[in-house]
PDB file of C-alpha atoms in Angstrom:
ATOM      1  CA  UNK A  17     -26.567  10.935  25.014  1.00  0.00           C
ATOM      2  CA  UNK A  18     -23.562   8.574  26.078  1.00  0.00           C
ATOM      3  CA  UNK A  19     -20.565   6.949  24.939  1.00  0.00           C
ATOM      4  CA  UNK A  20     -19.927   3.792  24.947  1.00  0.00           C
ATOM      5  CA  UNK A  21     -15.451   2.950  25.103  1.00  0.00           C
ATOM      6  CA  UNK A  22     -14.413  -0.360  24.541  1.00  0.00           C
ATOM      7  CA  UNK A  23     -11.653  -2.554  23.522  1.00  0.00           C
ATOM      8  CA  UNK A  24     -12.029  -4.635  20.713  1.00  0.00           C
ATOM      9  CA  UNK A  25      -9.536  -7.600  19.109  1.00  0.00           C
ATOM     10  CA  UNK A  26     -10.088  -9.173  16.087  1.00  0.00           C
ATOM     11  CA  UNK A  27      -8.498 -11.665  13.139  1.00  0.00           C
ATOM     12  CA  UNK A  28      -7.953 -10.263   9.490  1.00  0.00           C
ATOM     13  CA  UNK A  29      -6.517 -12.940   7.072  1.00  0.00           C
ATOM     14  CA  UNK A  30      -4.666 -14.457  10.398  1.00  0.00           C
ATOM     15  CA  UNK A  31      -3.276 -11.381  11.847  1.00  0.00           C
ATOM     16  CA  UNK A  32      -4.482 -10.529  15.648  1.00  0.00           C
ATOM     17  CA  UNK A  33      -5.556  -6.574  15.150  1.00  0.00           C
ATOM     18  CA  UNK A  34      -6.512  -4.864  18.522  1.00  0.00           C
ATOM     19  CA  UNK A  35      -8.308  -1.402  19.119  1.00  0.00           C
ATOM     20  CA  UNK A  36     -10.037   1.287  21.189  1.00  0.00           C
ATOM     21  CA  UNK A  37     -13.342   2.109  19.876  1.00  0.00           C
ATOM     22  CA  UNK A  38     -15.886   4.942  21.249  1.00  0.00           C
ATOM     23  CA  UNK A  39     -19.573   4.718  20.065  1.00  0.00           C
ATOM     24  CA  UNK A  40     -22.074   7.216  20.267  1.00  0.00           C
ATOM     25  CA  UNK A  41     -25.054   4.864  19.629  1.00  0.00           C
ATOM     26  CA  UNK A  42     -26.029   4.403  16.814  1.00  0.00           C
ATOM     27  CA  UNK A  43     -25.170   6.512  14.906  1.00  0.00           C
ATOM     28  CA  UNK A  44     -21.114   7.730  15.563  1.00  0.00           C
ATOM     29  CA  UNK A  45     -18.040   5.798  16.253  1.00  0.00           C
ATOM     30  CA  UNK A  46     -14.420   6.075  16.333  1.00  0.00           C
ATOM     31  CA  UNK A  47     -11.637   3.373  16.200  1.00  0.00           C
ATOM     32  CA  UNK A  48      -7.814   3.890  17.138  1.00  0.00           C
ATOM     33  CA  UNK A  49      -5.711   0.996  16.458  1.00  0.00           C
ATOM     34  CA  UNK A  50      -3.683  -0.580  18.907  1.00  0.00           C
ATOM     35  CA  UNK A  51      -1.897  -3.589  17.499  1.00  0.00           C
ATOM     36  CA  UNK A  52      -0.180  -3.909  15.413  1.00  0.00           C
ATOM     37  CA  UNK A  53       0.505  -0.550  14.381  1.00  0.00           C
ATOM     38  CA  UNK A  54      -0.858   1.962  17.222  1.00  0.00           C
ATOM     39  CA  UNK A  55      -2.079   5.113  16.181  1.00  0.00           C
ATOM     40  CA  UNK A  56      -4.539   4.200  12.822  1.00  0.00           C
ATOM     41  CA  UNK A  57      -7.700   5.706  13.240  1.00  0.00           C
ATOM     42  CA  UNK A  58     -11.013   6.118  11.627  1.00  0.00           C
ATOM     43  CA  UNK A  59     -14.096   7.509  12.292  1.00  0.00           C
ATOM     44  CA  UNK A  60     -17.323   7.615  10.995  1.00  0.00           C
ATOM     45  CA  UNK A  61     -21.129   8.743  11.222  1.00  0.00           C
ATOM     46  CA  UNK A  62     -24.184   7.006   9.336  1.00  0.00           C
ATOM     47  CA  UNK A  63     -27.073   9.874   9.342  1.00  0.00           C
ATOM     48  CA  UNK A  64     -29.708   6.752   9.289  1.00  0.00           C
ATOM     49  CA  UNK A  65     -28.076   5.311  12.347  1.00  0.00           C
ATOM     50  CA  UNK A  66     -26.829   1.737  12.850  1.00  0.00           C
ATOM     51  CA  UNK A  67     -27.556  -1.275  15.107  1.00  0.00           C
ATOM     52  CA  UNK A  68     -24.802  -2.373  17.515  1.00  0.00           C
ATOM     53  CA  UNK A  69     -24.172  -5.072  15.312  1.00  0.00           C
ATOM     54  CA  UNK A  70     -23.743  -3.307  12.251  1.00  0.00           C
ATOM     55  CA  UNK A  71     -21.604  -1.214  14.069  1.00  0.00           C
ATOM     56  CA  UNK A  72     -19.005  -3.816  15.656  1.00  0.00           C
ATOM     57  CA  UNK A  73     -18.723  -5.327  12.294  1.00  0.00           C
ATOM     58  CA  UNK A  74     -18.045  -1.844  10.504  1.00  0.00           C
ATOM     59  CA  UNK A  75     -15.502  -1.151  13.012  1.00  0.00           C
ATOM     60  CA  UNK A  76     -13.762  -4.350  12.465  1.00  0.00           C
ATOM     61  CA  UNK A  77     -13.699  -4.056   8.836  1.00  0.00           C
ATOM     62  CA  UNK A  78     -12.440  -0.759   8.833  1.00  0.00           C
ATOM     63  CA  UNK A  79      -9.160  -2.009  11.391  1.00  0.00           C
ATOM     64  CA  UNK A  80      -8.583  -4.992   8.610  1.00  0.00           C
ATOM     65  CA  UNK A  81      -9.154  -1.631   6.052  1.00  0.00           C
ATOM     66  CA  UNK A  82      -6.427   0.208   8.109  1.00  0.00           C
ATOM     67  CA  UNK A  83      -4.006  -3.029   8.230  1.00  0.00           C
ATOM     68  CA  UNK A  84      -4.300  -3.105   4.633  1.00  0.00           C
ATOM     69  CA  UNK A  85      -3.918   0.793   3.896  1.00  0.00           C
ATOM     70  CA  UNK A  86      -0.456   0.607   6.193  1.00  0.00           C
ATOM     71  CA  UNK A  87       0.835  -2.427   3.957  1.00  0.00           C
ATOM     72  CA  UNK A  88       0.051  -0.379   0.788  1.00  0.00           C
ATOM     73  CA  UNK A  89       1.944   2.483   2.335  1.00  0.00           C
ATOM     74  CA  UNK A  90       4.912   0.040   3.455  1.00  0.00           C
ATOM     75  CA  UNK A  91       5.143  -1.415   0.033  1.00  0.00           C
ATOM     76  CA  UNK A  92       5.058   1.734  -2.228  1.00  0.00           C
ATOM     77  CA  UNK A  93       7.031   3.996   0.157  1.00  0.00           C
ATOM     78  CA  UNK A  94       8.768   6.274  -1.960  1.00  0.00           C
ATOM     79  CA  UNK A  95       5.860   7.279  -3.587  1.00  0.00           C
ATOM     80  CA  UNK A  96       3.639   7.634  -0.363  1.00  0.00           C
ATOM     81  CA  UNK A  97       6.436  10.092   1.075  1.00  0.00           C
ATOM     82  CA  UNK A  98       6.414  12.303  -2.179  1.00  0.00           C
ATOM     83  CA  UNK A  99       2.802  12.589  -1.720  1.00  0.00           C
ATOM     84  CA  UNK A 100       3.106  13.426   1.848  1.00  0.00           C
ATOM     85  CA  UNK A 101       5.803  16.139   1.619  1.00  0.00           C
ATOM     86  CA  UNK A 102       3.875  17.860  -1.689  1.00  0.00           C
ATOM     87  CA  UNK A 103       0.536  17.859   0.544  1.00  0.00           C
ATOM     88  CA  UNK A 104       2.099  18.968   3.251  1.00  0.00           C
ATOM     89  CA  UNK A 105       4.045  22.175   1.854  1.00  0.00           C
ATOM     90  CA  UNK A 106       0.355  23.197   0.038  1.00  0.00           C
ATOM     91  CA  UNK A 107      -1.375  22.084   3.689  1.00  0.00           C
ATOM     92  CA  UNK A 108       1.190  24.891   5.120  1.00  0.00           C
ATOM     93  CA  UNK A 109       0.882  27.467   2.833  1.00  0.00           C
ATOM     94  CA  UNK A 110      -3.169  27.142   3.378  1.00  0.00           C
ATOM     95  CA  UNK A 111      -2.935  27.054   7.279  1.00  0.00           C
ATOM     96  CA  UNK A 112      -1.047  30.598   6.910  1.00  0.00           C
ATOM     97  CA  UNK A 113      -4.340  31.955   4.888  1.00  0.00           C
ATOM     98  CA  UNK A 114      -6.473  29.819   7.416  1.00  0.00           C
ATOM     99  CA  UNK A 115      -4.619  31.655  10.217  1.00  0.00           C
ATOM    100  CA  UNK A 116      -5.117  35.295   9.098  1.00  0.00           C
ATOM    101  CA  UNK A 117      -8.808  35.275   8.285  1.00  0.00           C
ATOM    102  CA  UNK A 118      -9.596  33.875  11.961  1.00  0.00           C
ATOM    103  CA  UNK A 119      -7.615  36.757  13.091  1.00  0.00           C
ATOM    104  CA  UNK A 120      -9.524  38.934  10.918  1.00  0.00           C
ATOM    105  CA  UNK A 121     -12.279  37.479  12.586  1.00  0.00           C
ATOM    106  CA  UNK A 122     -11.708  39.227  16.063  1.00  0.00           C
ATOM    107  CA  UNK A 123     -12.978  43.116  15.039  1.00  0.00           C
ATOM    108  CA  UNK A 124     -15.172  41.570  11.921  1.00  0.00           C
ATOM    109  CA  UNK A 125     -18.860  42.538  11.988  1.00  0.00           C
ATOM    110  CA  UNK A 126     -21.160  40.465  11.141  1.00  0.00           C
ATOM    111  CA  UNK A 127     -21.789  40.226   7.812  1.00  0.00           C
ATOM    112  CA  UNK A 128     -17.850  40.271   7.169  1.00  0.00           C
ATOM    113  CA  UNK A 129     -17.835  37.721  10.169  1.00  0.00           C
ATOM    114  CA  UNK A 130     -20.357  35.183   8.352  1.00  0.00           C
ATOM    115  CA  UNK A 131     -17.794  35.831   4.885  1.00  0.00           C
ATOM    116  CA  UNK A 132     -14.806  34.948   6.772  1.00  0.00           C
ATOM    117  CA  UNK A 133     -16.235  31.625   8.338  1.00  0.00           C
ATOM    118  CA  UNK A 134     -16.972  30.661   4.460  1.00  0.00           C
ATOM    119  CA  UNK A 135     -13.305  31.581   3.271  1.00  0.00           C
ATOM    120  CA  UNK A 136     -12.206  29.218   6.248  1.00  0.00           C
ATOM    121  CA  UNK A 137     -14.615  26.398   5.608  1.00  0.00           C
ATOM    122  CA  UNK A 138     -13.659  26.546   1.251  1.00  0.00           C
ATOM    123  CA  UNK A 139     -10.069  26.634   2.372  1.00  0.00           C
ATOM    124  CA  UNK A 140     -10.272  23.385   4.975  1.00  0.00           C
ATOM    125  CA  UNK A 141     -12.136  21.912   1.642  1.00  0.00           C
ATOM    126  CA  UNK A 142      -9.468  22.894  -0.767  1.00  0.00           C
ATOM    127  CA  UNK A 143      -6.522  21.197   1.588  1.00  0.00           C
ATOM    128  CA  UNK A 144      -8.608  17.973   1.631  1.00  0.00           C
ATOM    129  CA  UNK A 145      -9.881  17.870  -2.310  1.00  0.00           C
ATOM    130  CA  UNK A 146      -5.918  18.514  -3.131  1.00  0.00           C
ATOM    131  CA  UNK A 147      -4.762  15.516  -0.764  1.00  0.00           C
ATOM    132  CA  UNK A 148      -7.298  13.340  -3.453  1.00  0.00           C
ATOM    133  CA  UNK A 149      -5.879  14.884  -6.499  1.00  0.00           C
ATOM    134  CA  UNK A 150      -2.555  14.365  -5.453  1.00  0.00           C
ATOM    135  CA  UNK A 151      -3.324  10.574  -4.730  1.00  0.00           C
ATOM    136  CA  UNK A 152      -4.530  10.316  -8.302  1.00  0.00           C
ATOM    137  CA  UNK A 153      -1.627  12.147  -9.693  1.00  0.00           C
ATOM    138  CA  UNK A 154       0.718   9.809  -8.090  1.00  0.00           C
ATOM    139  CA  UNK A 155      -1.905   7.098  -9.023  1.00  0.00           C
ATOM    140  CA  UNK A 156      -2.093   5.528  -5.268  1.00  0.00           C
ATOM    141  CA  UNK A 157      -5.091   3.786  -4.587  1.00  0.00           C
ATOM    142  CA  UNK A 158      -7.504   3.268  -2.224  1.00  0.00           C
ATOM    143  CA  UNK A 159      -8.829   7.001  -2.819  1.00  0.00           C
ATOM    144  CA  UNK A 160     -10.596   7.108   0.370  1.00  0.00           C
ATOM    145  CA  UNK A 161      -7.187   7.022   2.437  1.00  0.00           C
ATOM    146  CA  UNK A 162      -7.023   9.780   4.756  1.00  0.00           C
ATOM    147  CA  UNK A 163      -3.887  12.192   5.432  1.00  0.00           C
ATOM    148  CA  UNK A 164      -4.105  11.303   9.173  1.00  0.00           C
ATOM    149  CA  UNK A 165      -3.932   7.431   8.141  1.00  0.00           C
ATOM    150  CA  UNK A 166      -1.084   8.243   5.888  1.00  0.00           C
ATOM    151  CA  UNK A 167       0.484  10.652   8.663  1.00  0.00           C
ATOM    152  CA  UNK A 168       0.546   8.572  10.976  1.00  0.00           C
ATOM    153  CA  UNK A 169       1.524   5.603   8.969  1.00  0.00           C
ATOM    154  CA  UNK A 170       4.933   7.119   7.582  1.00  0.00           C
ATOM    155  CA  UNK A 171       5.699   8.353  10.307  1.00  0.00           C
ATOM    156  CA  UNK A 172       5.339   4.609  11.968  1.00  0.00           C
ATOM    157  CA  UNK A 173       7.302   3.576   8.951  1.00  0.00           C
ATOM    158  CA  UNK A 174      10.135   6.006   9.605  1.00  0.00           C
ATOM    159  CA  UNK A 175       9.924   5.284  13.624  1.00  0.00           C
ATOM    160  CA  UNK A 176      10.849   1.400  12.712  1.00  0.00           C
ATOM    161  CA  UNK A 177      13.650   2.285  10.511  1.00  0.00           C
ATOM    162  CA  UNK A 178      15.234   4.491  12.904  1.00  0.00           C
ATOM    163  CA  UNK A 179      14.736   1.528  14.980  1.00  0.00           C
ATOM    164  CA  UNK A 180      16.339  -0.521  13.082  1.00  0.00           C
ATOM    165  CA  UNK A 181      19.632   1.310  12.447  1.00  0.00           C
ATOM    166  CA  UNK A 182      20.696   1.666  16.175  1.00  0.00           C
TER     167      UNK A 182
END
């Protein structure tokens, strides 16, 4: 197996987007934005595989996807934050439980062991399928926006207007 890193620079609706992109052909791949707003990500794997093709133009669709999920995020804010910091406080609380049952882990045997890895996994699920909920409760749209896209978006957001005021 290898992987294949490479730049990549596109246009979406006239604005120059740049990125780093690993491929593990052709099936894997991972994009990290680096203009205009560095730090976006996505990645993604296709069970059936792709062609190289298919794959360059997925990965430039999803930085024009990325573009547009920061705009959203600039425009609406406010509401963006509140779903942060509610996801976040419900994201700690579940890292605590996450946190004890791998420490549990350490003298379990193994039929306790294989139990444990299940509470982990449910709990990792239950952190994500909240993140979605709360995104329809506060009725933000596109649902497949990920916390690490809106992570590192508001905190892009709040780097420029701290900017800004010195």
């Amino acid at each position: 197996m290898k992987i294949e890193t490479f730049k990549i620079n596109t246009l979406y609706r006239g604005i120059a987007l740049e990125g780093n992109c690993r491929i593990i052909p052709y099936s894997t791949y991972s994009v990290i934005m680096e203009k205009p707003y560095k730090g976006l990500s996505k990645s993604a794997y296709f069970h059936n595989g792709f062609t190289m093709e298919n794959i360059m133009g997925r990965i430039k669709w999803e930085l024009g996807r990325l573009y547009e999920q920061y705009q959203d995020i600039l425009y609406d804010y406010d509401n963006y934050k509140r779903l942060w910091t509610e996801w976040k406080q419900y994201d700690s609380q579940l890292r605590t439980l996450i946190e004890e049952a791998i420490a549990l882990k350490e003298e379990a045997d193994a039929e306790t062991l294989a139990f444990l890895d299940l509470h982990i996994g449910m709990l990792k699920r239950d952190v994500i399928e909240r993140f979605y909920e709360l995104m329809e409760k506060y009725g933000i749209k596109p649902l497949s926006l990920s916390p690490s896209v809106l992570e590192t978006s508001i905190g892009l957001i709040e780097k420029e207007f701290c900017n800004r005021m010195l």
